[in-house]
Coordinates of C-alpha atoms in Angstrom, one line a residue:
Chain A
X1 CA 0.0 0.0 0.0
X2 CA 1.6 3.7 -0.7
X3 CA 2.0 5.6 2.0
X4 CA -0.4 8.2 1.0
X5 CA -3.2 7.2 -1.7
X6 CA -5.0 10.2 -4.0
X7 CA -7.8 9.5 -6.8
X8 CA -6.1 10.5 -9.9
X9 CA -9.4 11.8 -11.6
X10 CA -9.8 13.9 -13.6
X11 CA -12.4 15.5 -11.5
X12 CA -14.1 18.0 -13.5
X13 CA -16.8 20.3 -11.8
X14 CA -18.6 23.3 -12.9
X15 CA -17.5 27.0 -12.4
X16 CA -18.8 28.0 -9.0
X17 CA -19.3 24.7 -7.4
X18 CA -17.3 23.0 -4.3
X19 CA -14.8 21.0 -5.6
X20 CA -14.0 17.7 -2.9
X21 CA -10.7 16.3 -3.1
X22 CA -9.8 13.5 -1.0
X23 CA -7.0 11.3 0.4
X24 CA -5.6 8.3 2.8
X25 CA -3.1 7.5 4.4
X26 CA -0.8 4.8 6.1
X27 CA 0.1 3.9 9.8
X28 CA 3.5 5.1 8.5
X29 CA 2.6 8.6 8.3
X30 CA 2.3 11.4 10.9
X31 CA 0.3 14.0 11.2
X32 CA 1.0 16.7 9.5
X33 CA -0.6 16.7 6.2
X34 CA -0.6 19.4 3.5
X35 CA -1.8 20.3 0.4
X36 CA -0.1 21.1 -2.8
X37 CA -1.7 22.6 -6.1
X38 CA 0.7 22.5 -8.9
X39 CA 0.5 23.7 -12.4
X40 CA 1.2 22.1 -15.6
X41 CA 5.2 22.2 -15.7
X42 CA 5.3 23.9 -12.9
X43 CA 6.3 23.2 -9.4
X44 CA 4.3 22.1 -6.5
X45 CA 3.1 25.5 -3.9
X46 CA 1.9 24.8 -0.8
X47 CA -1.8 26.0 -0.5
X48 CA -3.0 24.6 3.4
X49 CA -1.3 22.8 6.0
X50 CA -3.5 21.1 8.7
X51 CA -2.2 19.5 11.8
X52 CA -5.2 18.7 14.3
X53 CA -8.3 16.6 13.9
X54 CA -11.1 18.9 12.4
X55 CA -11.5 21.9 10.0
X56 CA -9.1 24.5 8.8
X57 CA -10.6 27.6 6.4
X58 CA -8.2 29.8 4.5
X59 CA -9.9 31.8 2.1
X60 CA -12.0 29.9 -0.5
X61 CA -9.9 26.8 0.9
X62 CA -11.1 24.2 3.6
X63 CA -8.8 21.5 4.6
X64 CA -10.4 18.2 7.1
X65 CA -8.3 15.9 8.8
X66 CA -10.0 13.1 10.3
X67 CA -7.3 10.6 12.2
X68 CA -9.2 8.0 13.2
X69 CA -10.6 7.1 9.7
X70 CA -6.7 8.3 8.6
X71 CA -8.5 10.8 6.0
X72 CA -7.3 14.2 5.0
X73 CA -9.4 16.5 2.7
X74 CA -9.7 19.7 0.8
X75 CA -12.4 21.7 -0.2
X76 CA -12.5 24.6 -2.8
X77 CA -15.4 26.8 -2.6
X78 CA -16.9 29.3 -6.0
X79 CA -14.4 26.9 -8.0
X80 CA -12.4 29.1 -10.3
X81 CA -11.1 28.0 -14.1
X82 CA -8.0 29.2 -12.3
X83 CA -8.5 26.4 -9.8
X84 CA -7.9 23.7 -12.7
X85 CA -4.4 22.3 -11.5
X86 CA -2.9 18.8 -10.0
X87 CA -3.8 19.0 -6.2
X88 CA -0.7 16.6 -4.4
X89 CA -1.8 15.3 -0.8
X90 CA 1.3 15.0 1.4
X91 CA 2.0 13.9 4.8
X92 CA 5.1 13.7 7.0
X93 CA 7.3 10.0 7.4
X94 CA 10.0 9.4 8.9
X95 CA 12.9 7.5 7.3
X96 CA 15.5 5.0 8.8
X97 CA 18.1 7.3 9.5
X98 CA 16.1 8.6 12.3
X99 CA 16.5 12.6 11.1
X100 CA 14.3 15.0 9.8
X101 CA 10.7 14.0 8.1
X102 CA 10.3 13.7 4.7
X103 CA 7.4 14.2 2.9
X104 CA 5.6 11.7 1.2
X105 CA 3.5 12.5 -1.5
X106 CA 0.1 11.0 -3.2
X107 CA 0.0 10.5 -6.7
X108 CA -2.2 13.9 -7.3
X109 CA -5.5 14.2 -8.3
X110 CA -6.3 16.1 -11.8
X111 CA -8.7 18.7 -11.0
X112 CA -10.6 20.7 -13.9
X113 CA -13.4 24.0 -13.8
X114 CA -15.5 24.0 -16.5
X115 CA -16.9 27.7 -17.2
Chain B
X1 CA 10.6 35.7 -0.6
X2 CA 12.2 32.5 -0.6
X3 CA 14.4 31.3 -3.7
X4 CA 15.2 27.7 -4.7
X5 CA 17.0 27.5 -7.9
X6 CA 18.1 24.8 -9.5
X7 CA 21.5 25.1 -12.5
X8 CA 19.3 23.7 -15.5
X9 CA 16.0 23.7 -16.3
X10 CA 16.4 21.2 -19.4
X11 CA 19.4 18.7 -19.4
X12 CA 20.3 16.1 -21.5
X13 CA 22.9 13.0 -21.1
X14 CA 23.8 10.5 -23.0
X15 CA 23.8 6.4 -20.9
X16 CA 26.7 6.5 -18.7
X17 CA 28.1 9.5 -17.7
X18 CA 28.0 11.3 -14.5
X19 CA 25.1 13.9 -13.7
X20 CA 25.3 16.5 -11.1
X21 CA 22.0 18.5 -10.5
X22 CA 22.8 21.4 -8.3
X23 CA 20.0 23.3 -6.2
X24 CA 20.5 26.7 -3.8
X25 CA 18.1 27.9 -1.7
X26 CA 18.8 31.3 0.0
X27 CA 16.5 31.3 3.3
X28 CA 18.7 29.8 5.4
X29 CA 16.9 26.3 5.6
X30 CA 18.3 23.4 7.2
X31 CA 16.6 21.2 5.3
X32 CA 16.6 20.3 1.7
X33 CA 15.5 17.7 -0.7
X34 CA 15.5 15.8 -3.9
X35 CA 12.4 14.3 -5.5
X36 CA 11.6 12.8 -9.3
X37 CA 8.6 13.3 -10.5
X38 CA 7.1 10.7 -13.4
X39 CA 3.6 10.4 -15.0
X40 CA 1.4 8.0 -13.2
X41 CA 4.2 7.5 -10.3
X42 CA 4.1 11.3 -8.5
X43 CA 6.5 13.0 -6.5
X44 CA 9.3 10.7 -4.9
X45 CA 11.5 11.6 -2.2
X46 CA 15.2 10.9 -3.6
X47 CA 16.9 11.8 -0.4
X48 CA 17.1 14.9 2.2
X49 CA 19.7 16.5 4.2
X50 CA 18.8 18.2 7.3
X51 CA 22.2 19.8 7.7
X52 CA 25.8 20.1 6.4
X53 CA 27.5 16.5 5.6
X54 CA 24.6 14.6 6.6
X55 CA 21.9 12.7 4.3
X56 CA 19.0 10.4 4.7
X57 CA 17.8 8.1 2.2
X58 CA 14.4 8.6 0.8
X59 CA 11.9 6.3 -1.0
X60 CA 14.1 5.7 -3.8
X61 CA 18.4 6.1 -3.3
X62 CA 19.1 3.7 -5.9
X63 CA 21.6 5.0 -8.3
X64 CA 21.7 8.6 -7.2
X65 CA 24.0 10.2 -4.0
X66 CA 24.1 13.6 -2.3
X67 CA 26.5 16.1 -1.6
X68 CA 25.7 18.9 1.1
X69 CA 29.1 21.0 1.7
X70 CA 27.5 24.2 2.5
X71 CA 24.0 24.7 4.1
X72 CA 23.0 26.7 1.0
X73 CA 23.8 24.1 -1.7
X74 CA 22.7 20.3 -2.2
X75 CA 23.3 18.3 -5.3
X76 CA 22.0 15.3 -6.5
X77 CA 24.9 13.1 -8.4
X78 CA 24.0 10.3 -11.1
X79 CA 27.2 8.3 -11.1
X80 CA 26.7 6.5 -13.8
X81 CA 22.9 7.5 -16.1
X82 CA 20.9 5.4 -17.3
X83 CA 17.3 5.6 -19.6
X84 CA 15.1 5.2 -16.5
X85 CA 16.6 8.0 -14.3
X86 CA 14.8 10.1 -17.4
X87 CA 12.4 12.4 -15.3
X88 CA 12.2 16.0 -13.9
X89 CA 13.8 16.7 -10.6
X90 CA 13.1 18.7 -8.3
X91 CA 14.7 20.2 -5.6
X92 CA 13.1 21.5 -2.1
X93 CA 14.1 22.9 1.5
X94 CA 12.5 23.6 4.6
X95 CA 13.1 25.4 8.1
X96 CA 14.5 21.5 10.4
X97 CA 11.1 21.2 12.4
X98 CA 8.3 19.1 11.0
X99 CA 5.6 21.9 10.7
X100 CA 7.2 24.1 8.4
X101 CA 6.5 24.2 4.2
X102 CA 8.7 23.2 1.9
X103 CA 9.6 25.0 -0.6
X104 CA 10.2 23.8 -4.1
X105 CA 12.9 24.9 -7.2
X106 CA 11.6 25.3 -10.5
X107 CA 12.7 21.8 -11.9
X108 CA 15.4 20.4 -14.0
X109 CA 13.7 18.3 -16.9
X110 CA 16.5 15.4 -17.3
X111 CA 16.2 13.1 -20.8
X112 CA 19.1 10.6 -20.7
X113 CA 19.5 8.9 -24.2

């Protein structure tokens, strides 16, 4: 099982509407879970971090982290065209040499407005 | 505002030679890393370095190694290419505690023929 497991879509929804992206994740992971939207041939930015069980709003952003179904979510409110990206779910891991976290990222999930 | 850049964006080798992919980020991070990205596969983690001379390997070391001589600079080294390291790389870094964003370079589009 990868560590962190996205819906690759695409998930197209009208102009104006909520988009609903989802993902899961492994025992492996921690906590800390954030989302990415990237661009085509661009690089990833960070959009929303969330760190506690619950809801965190940023704008026209909502990211839901649920732990004990080991879910993490994020909502887009008024969907823009400009909202049409790859959305990249991440969450912290640790790795053998007992350091810093990584991150470990899902596969992305292709999202597209429709005017 | 924070600056990751990496020394190509576009880069091409021929089977066999030695690659070095340098990134600089100018924020003072501790942290940096190296991911591929591939259609289908995502964003893997290469290896990190969370300070001067040290490294951890990531989900996928195999045929790549690190250098970090100077907090600023990390580079990614392909000893010897080969056709299935072609992918884009990208290079990231971070403040060291596990709460903070990281920050990603532009990308260095690797073809190895």
């Amino acid at each position: 099982q990868k560590e962190v497991e996205q819906n690759s879509g695409p998930l197209s929804v009208p102009e104006g509407a909520i988009a609903s992206l989802n993902c899961t994740y492994s025992d492996r992971v921690s906590q800390s879970f954030f989302w990415y939207r990237q661009y085509s041939g661009k690089s990833p930015e960070l959009i929303m971090s969330i760190y506690s069980n619950g809801d965190k709003e940023d704008g026209r952003f909502t990211a839901q982290l649920n732990k004990a179904s080991q879910y993490v979510s994020l909502l887009i409110r008024d969907s823009q065209p400009s909202d049409s990206a790859t959305y990249l779910c991440a969450g912290r891991c640790k790795y053998s040499g007992g350091g810093a976290d990584g991150l470990t990222f899902g596969k992305g999930t292709h999202l597209i407005i429709q005017p | 505002d924070v600056k990751v850049t990496q020394s190509s964006r576009y880069l091409v080798k021929r089977t066999g030679e030695k690659v070095f992919l340098e990134c600089v980020q100018d924020m003072d991070h501790e942290n940096m890393f190296w991911y591929r990205q591939d259609p289908g596969l995502g964003l893997r983690l290469i290896y990190f370095s969370y300070d001067v001379k040290m490294k951890e390997k990531g989900d996928i070391p195999e045929g790549y190694s690190v250098s970090r001589e100077k907090k600023e600079r990390f580079s990614l080294i392909l000893e010897s290419a080969s056709t299935n390291q072609t992918s884009m790389y990208l290079c990231a870094s971070s403040f060291l505690y596990s709460y903070n964003e990281q920050f990603f370079g532009p990308g260095t589009r690797l073809t190895v023929l």
